[in-house]
Amino acid sequence: MLVGVPKEVKVHEYRVGLVPASVRDLVGHGHQVLVEAGAGVAIGFPDAAYQAAGARIAPDAATVFAEAELVVKVKEPQPAEWRQLRPGQILFTYLHLAPDPEQTRGLMGSGCTAIAYETVTDAQGGLPLLAPMSEVAGRMAVQVGAHCLEKGAGGAGILLSGVPGVPGARVAIIGGGVVGGNAARIAAGMRARTIVLDRSLRALDALDREFGGAVATLFATAEAVEAAVLEADLVIGAVLVPGAAAPKLVTRETVRRMRPGSVMVDVAIDQGGCFETSRPTTHAEPTYLEEGVVHYCVTNMPGAVARTSAVALNNATLPFTLQLAEKGWRRALAENPHLAQGLNVHAGRVIHPAVAAALGLELLPAEKAIRA
């Protein structure tokens, strides 16, 4: 199969769909790889590295989209990209369609087969292609939150770790999954006073065992979330409903009652955000002030550490990319029900139940799309 890798065009997005090591594996399995010129140069992967791995370099994105049977990206396609997709072409990337009706309509109109990293599952019920970026985003959330607490960044002028005689900041993490767990590790490591809220007693038990009481855990009732947010200097939103829009767990009224200069980092912003006051931002302008509280709502947080993120993502996606290239999407999805969960759009129809429900669109069940 001819696999194409366009350069990412989202603001300050430097990750790349395939790193040279992945290209080498695909070529070794008999596939062709076409990489847009300069796709990986910003993170230390020059065109020469791709050529050495066996790729052909395309002069522009239009060439990649025109020739590729399988397009492998990182972020959701932008309007100029989805207009270049075509019926029968496979798109494999993050999509996050539930809060994005415009992109959904664009993909439906293209007729392509769009498979989303974030809804592919594994035998344990996890999300293996979302997990690497969730790990990065969770760790980054504390890092960027600590910076935003600085006075020059609009915060209250609080050092996250504190110093002898002055306590560290209070950090409330809403969600104890991959993002929340990684955020807790960094926050606790920086000696912040940390609490994690979740509705899964199993997740809370695992965190309690890991941290031995160094991180407090609390069942996430509405009352508990509100109280924790009002006490916190830094709030990290780390909730996820696979494929669906994130629930709004912190109201504007609660944000209004927070201490001025507090910070909110909404890692759930890719799925619409879990704070009522959240709106998407970019790495160019990552924060804004709302109700006296600093909000960081960048939709591609891991893009800030693009080399680490790209390699980590490829480690997870490469086996699935190989399956799609070797078997074609129908056979690959028919034989791998976990990969089949990634099918979001096909031939103008929405396939994923959570996306259809969120956007009020008619659902075509995946098994029917695969058998058609």
Short mmCIF file of C-alpha atoms in Angstrom, two decimals:
data_model
loop_
_atom_site.label_atom_id
_atom_site.label_comp_id
_atom_site.label_asym_id
_atom_site.label_seq_id
_atom_site.Cartn_x
_atom_site.Cartn_y
_atom_site.Cartn_z
CA MET A 1 0.00 0.00 0.00
CA LEU A 2 1.11 3.60 -0.60
CA VAL A 3 1.18 5.37 2.77
CA GLY A 4 1.29 9.18 2.82
CA VAL A 5 2.50 11.53 5.55
CA PRO A 6 1.64 15.23 5.13
CA LYS A 7 3.23 17.94 7.23
CA GLU A 8 0.96 19.02 10.08
CA VAL A 9 -0.59 22.45 9.55
CA LYS A 10 -2.26 23.19 12.90
CA VAL A 11 -0.74 26.18 14.71
CA HIS A 12 2.56 25.21 16.40
CA GLU A 13 2.04 21.51 15.65
CA TYR A 14 5.42 19.94 14.92
CA ARG A 15 4.65 16.26 15.48
CA VAL A 16 4.64 13.97 12.46
CA GLY A 17 2.49 10.95 11.61
CA LEU A 18 5.43 8.63 10.92
CA VAL A 19 8.97 8.98 12.22
CA PRO A 20 11.83 7.50 10.15
CA ALA A 21 11.96 4.31 12.24
CA SER A 22 8.30 3.63 11.44
CA VAL A 23 8.91 4.30 7.75
CA ARG A 24 11.71 1.74 7.76
CA ASP A 25 9.36 -0.91 9.18
CA LEU A 26 6.64 -0.15 6.63
CA VAL A 27 9.10 -0.26 3.74
CA GLY A 28 10.54 -3.48 5.15
CA HIS A 29 7.07 -4.99 4.88
CA GLY A 30 6.88 -4.09 1.21
CA HIS A 31 4.92 -0.84 1.39
CA GLN A 32 5.71 2.53 -0.18
CA VAL A 33 5.86 5.69 1.92
CA LEU A 34 5.47 9.23 0.62
CA VAL A 35 6.46 12.01 3.04
CA GLU A 36 5.88 15.71 2.45
CA ALA A 37 9.11 17.71 2.33
CA GLY A 38 9.96 19.15 5.73
CA ALA A 39 7.33 17.12 7.60
CA GLY A 40 9.69 16.17 10.43
CA VAL A 41 12.50 18.69 10.16
CA ALA A 42 11.30 20.81 13.10
CA ILE A 43 11.83 17.91 15.51
CA GLY A 44 15.12 16.68 14.13
CA PHE A 45 13.95 14.32 11.39
CA PRO A 46 15.24 15.83 8.10
CA ASP A 47 14.12 14.64 4.70
CA ALA A 48 17.41 12.77 4.35
CA ALA A 49 16.51 10.59 7.34
CA TYR A 50 13.23 9.63 5.68
CA GLN A 51 14.97 8.90 2.39
CA ALA A 52 17.51 6.73 4.21
CA ALA A 53 14.58 4.81 5.72
CA GLY A 54 13.17 4.20 2.24
CA ALA A 55 10.59 6.98 1.86
CA ARG A 56 10.02 9.13 -1.19
CA ILE A 57 9.81 12.89 -0.57
CA ALA A 58 6.81 14.76 -1.99
CA PRO A 59 7.11 18.47 -2.84
CA ASP A 60 3.81 19.40 -1.16
CA ALA A 61 0.78 18.12 0.73
CA ALA A 62 -1.34 18.05 -2.41
CA THR A 63 0.92 15.36 -3.86
CA VAL A 64 0.65 13.28 -0.69
CA PHE A 65 -3.16 13.48 -0.59
CA ALA A 66 -3.44 12.81 -4.32
CA GLU A 67 -1.28 9.67 -4.32
CA ALA A 68 -1.68 8.06 -0.90
CA GLU A 69 -4.09 5.19 -0.25
CA LEU A 70 -3.57 5.54 3.50
CA VAL A 71 -2.90 8.98 5.03
CA VAL A 72 -1.29 8.92 8.48
CA LYS A 73 -1.38 12.15 10.49
CA VAL A 74 -1.32 13.35 14.09
CA LYS A 75 -3.98 16.05 14.46
CA GLU A 76 -7.45 16.28 13.01
CA PRO A 77 -7.49 17.42 9.37
CA GLN A 78 -7.96 21.13 8.86
CA PRO A 79 -10.44 22.38 6.20
CA ALA A 80 -7.76 22.61 3.50
CA GLU A 81 -6.85 18.99 4.24
CA TRP A 82 -10.26 17.36 4.41
CA ARG A 83 -11.11 18.96 1.05
CA GLN A 84 -8.26 16.90 -0.45
CA LEU A 85 -9.51 13.57 0.91
CA ARG A 86 -11.43 11.29 -1.44
CA PRO A 87 -13.71 8.25 -1.46
CA GLY A 88 -11.84 5.01 -0.82
CA GLN A 89 -8.94 6.77 0.90
CA ILE A 90 -8.10 5.83 4.51
CA LEU A 91 -7.33 8.53 7.08
CA PHE A 92 -5.65 7.41 10.32
CA THR A 93 -5.19 10.18 12.90
CA TYR A 94 -6.70 11.85 15.96
CA LEU A 95 -10.15 13.21 15.09
CA HIS A 96 -12.07 14.21 18.26
CA LEU A 97 -15.30 14.61 16.27
CA ALA A 98 -17.88 14.85 19.06
CA PRO A 99 -17.36 18.59 19.70
CA ASP A 100 -16.54 19.39 16.06
CA PRO A 101 -19.55 19.23 13.72
CA GLU A 102 -17.73 21.18 10.98
CA GLN A 103 -14.93 18.64 10.70
CA THR A 104 -17.43 15.79 10.87
CA ARG A 105 -19.39 17.23 7.95
CA GLY A 106 -16.14 17.77 6.05
CA LEU A 107 -15.07 14.16 6.48
CA MET A 108 -18.53 12.90 5.58
CA GLY A 109 -18.48 15.03 2.43
CA SER A 110 -15.08 13.70 1.40
CA GLY A 111 -16.31 10.10 1.28
CA CYS A 112 -13.12 8.88 2.97
CA THR A 113 -12.77 6.18 5.63
CA ALA A 114 -11.64 7.97 8.81
CA ILE A 115 -10.21 5.93 11.68
CA ALA A 116 -9.57 7.82 14.93
CA TYR A 117 -6.67 7.04 17.23
CA GLU A 118 -8.64 8.11 20.28
CA THR A 119 -11.38 5.47 19.99
CA VAL A 120 -9.22 2.42 19.20
CA THR A 121 -9.43 0.09 22.21
CA ASP A 122 -7.48 -2.82 23.69
CA ALA A 123 -8.33 -6.08 25.43
CA GLN A 124 -8.28 -4.40 28.84
CA GLY A 125 -10.78 -1.73 27.80
CA GLY A 126 -8.11 0.94 27.52
CA LEU A 127 -7.36 3.41 24.74
CA PRO A 128 -3.83 2.45 23.63
CA LEU A 129 -3.39 5.18 21.01
CA LEU A 130 -4.66 7.92 23.29
CA ALA A 131 -2.63 6.78 26.29
CA PRO A 132 0.83 8.01 25.15
CA MET A 133 -0.43 11.53 24.52
CA SER A 134 -2.50 11.43 27.70
CA GLU A 135 0.66 10.60 29.61
CA VAL A 136 2.43 13.57 28.02
CA ALA A 137 -0.51 15.93 28.54
CA GLY A 138 -0.95 14.88 32.17
CA ARG A 139 2.68 15.55 32.97
CA MET A 140 2.66 18.80 31.02
CA ALA A 141 -0.51 20.01 32.77
CA VAL A 142 1.35 20.44 36.04
CA GLN A 143 4.34 21.99 34.29
CA VAL A 144 2.28 24.62 32.45
CA GLY A 145 0.04 25.13 35.47
CA ALA A 146 3.07 25.91 37.63
CA HIS A 147 4.20 28.51 35.08
CA CYS A 148 0.72 30.06 34.87
CA LEU A 149 0.69 30.50 38.66
CA GLU A 150 3.63 32.89 38.29
CA LYS A 151 2.68 36.55 38.59
CA GLY A 152 4.13 37.43 35.20
CA ALA A 153 1.86 34.85 33.59
CA GLY A 154 -1.26 36.27 35.24
CA GLY A 155 -1.32 33.95 38.22
CA ALA A 156 -1.39 34.63 41.94
CA GLY A 157 2.39 34.44 42.32
CA ILE A 158 2.52 31.03 43.98
CA LEU A 159 5.43 28.57 43.77
CA LEU A 160 3.91 25.15 43.21
CA SER A 161 6.36 23.35 45.49
CA GLY A 162 6.46 25.96 48.23
CA VAL A 163 9.61 26.40 50.35
CA PRO A 164 10.42 25.58 53.98
CA GLY A 165 7.99 27.58 56.07
CA VAL A 166 5.62 28.25 53.13
CA PRO A 167 3.27 25.48 51.95
CA GLY A 168 3.10 24.38 48.34
CA ALA A 169 0.15 25.08 46.10
CA ARG A 170 -3.09 23.11 46.32
CA VAL A 171 -3.69 21.08 43.15
CA ALA A 172 -7.08 19.51 42.36
CA ILE A 173 -7.12 16.94 39.56
CA ILE A 174 -10.56 15.99 38.24
CA GLY A 175 -10.23 12.51 36.75
CA GLY A 176 -7.98 9.67 37.88
CA GLY A 177 -7.27 8.00 34.55
CA VAL A 178 -4.09 8.18 32.49
CA VAL A 179 -4.03 12.00 32.39
CA GLY A 180 -4.95 12.40 36.04
CA GLY A 181 -2.55 9.74 37.26
CA ASN A 182 0.38 11.26 35.40
CA ALA A 183 -0.55 14.75 36.59
CA ALA A 184 -0.64 13.46 40.17
CA ARG A 185 2.83 11.93 39.82
CA ILE A 186 4.36 15.23 38.73
CA ALA A 187 2.39 17.35 41.21
CA ALA A 188 3.31 15.09 44.11
CA GLY A 189 6.91 15.00 42.93
CA MET A 190 6.94 18.80 43.07
CA ARG A 191 5.58 18.66 46.63
CA ALA A 192 2.27 20.29 45.81
CA ARG A 193 -0.67 19.43 48.06
CA THR A 194 -2.54 17.23 45.63
CA ILE A 195 -6.02 15.72 45.51
CA VAL A 196 -7.49 13.52 42.75
CA LEU A 197 -11.25 13.20 42.26
CA ASP A 198 -12.90 10.39 40.32
CA ARG A 199 -16.08 8.32 40.29
CA SER A 200 -14.16 5.06 39.91
CA LEU A 201 -13.33 3.56 43.29
CA ARG A 202 -10.93 1.21 41.52
CA ALA A 203 -8.98 4.16 40.07
CA LEU A 204 -8.91 5.93 43.43
CA ASP A 205 -7.73 2.76 45.17
CA ALA A 206 -4.92 2.31 42.63
CA LEU A 207 -3.77 5.91 43.15
CA ASP A 208 -3.95 5.57 46.94
CA ARG A 209 -1.83 2.42 46.80
CA GLU A 210 0.70 4.05 44.46
CA PHE A 211 1.19 7.21 46.47
CA GLY A 212 0.76 5.80 49.96
CA GLY A 213 -1.31 8.76 51.07
CA ALA A 214 0.96 11.43 49.57
CA VAL A 215 -1.91 12.21 47.20
CA ALA A 216 -5.42 12.51 48.62
CA THR A 217 -8.26 10.80 46.78
CA LEU A 218 -11.93 11.73 46.85
CA PHE A 219 -15.08 10.37 45.23
CA ALA A 220 -16.22 12.96 42.69
CA THR A 221 -19.66 14.04 43.79
CA ALA A 222 -20.75 17.45 42.51
CA GLU A 223 -20.29 18.83 46.04
CA ALA A 224 -16.80 17.37 46.38
CA VAL A 225 -15.70 18.73 43.00
CA GLU A 226 -16.98 22.20 43.84
CA ALA A 227 -15.28 22.24 47.24
CA ALA A 228 -11.96 21.01 45.84
CA VAL A 229 -12.00 23.56 43.02
CA LEU A 230 -12.72 26.44 45.40
CA GLU A 231 -9.80 25.43 47.63
CA ALA A 232 -7.33 24.86 44.80
CA ASP A 233 -4.66 27.12 43.35
CA LEU A 234 -4.40 24.88 40.28
CA VAL A 235 -7.25 22.78 38.84
CA ILE A 236 -6.54 20.20 36.14
CA GLY A 237 -9.45 18.83 34.10
CA ALA A 238 -8.61 15.25 33.16
CA VAL A 239 -11.97 13.63 32.39
CA LEU A 240 -12.72 11.50 29.35
CA VAL A 241 -15.79 9.81 27.91
CA PRO A 242 -14.36 7.85 24.94
CA GLY A 243 -15.49 9.39 21.66
CA ALA A 244 -18.02 11.68 23.33
CA ALA A 245 -18.03 15.32 24.39
CA ALA A 246 -16.57 15.93 27.84
CA PRO A 247 -19.10 16.63 30.62
CA LYS A 248 -19.06 20.15 32.11
CA LEU A 249 -18.08 19.46 35.70
CA VAL A 250 -17.12 22.97 36.84
CA THR A 251 -19.71 25.72 36.38
CA ARG A 252 -19.07 29.35 35.61
CA GLU A 253 -20.51 30.24 39.00
CA THR A 254 -17.90 28.05 40.69
CA VAL A 255 -15.11 29.62 38.64
CA ARG A 256 -16.39 33.06 39.64
CA ARG A 257 -15.97 32.10 43.31
CA MET A 258 -12.36 30.89 42.90
CA ARG A 259 -9.52 32.98 44.23
CA PRO A 260 -8.23 35.55 41.68
CA GLY A 261 -5.04 34.34 40.03
CA SER A 262 -5.95 30.67 40.34
CA VAL A 263 -5.22 28.51 37.29
CA MET A 264 -7.31 25.99 35.36
CA VAL A 265 -5.72 23.60 32.84
CA ASP A 266 -8.37 21.82 30.75
CA VAL A 267 -6.77 18.74 29.22
CA ALA A 268 -10.26 17.64 28.11
CA ILE A 269 -10.51 20.58 25.70
CA ASP A 270 -9.97 18.26 22.69
CA GLN A 271 -13.38 16.83 23.54
CA GLY A 272 -14.99 20.19 24.25
CA GLY A 273 -13.58 20.83 27.72
CA CYS A 274 -14.87 20.01 31.21
CA PHE A 275 -15.13 23.59 32.53
CA GLU A 276 -18.01 25.83 31.45
CA THR A 277 -15.55 28.67 30.98
CA SER A 278 -13.20 26.72 28.67
CA ARG A 279 -12.63 27.61 25.04
CA PRO A 280 -9.91 26.22 22.75
CA THR A 281 -6.55 28.02 22.61
CA THR A 282 -3.30 27.49 20.72
CA HIS A 283 0.37 27.36 21.63
CA ALA A 284 0.68 30.83 20.11
CA GLU A 285 -1.84 32.24 22.62
CA PRO A 286 -2.26 29.49 25.23
CA THR A 287 -4.06 31.33 28.04
CA TYR A 288 -6.83 33.79 28.74
CA LEU A 289 -8.37 35.33 31.86
CA GLU A 290 -12.00 34.48 32.65
CA GLU A 291 -13.72 35.42 35.92
CA GLY A 292 -10.29 36.38 37.28
CA VAL A 293 -8.92 32.87 36.70
CA VAL A 294 -6.15 31.95 34.25
CA HIS A 295 -7.32 29.31 31.75
CA TYR A 296 -4.92 27.13 29.74
CA CYS A 297 -6.92 25.24 27.08
CA VAL A 298 -4.49 24.31 24.30
CA THR A 299 -6.01 21.62 22.09
CA ASN A 300 -2.71 19.98 21.16
CA MET A 301 -0.72 20.19 24.39
CA PRO A 302 1.75 17.38 23.50
CA GLY A 303 2.75 19.36 20.41
CA ALA A 304 4.88 21.54 22.70
CA VAL A 305 7.22 18.58 23.25
CA ALA A 306 6.83 17.35 19.71
CA ARG A 307 9.81 15.03 19.37
CA THR A 308 9.05 13.08 22.53
CA SER A 309 5.37 12.99 21.61
CA ALA A 310 5.89 11.89 18.00
CA VAL A 311 8.12 8.97 18.96
CA ALA A 312 5.82 7.90 21.81
CA LEU A 313 2.80 8.07 19.52
CA ASN A 314 4.51 6.06 16.77
CA ASN A 315 5.42 3.36 19.27
CA ALA A 316 1.70 2.86 19.81
CA THR A 317 0.29 3.44 16.32
CA LEU A 318 2.78 1.52 14.17
CA PRO A 319 1.29 -1.98 14.72
CA PHE A 320 -2.15 -0.69 13.67
CA THR A 321 -0.73 1.22 10.70
CA LEU A 322 0.93 -2.00 9.54
CA GLN A 323 -2.36 -3.89 9.86
CA LEU A 324 -4.19 -1.31 7.74
CA ALA A 325 -1.43 -1.24 5.11
CA GLU A 326 -1.08 -5.02 4.85
CA LYS A 327 -4.74 -6.05 4.97
CA GLY A 328 -6.71 -3.01 3.85
CA TRP A 329 -9.18 -1.40 6.21
CA ARG A 330 -12.06 -3.87 5.80
CA ARG A 331 -10.07 -7.00 6.57
CA ALA A 332 -7.97 -5.29 9.27
CA LEU A 333 -11.09 -4.09 11.10
CA ALA A 334 -12.95 -7.36 10.60
CA GLU A 335 -10.05 -9.28 12.16
CA ASN A 336 -9.30 -6.78 14.92
CA PRO A 337 -12.40 -5.62 16.82
CA HIS A 338 -10.30 -3.17 18.84
CA LEU A 339 -9.13 -1.38 15.69
CA ALA A 340 -12.73 -1.49 14.44
CA GLN A 341 -13.68 0.73 17.39
CA GLY A 342 -11.59 3.44 15.75
CA LEU A 343 -13.84 3.68 12.69
CA ASN A 344 -15.63 7.04 13.00
CA VAL A 345 -16.68 7.98 9.45
CA HIS A 346 -17.03 5.95 6.26
CA ALA A 347 -18.44 6.87 2.84
CA GLY A 348 -20.39 9.84 4.15
CA ARG A 349 -21.81 8.09 7.23
CA VAL A 350 -20.97 8.38 10.93
CA ILE A 351 -19.97 5.02 12.39
CA HIS A 352 -19.07 5.68 16.04
CA PRO A 353 -22.09 5.70 18.40
CA ALA A 354 -20.74 8.42 20.73
CA VAL A 355 -20.06 10.77 17.81
CA ALA A 356 -23.50 10.18 16.30
CA ALA A 357 -25.16 10.77 19.67
CA ALA A 358 -23.18 13.94 20.39
CA LEU A 359 -23.95 15.49 17.01
CA GLY A 360 -27.47 14.15 16.50
CA LEU A 361 -26.52 12.26 13.33
CA GLU A 362 -27.77 8.95 11.99
CA LEU A 363 -25.55 6.03 12.94
CA LEU A 364 -24.33 3.32 10.58
CA PRO A 365 -23.11 0.40 12.75
CA ALA A 366 -19.47 -0.51 12.18
CA GLU A 367 -20.24 -4.14 11.31
CA LYS A 368 -22.51 -3.02 8.48
CA ALA A 369 -19.88 -0.63 7.12
CA ILE A 370 -17.21 -3.33 7.24
CA ARG A 371 -19.40 -5.95 5.52
CA ALA A 372 -20.80 -3.58 2.85
#
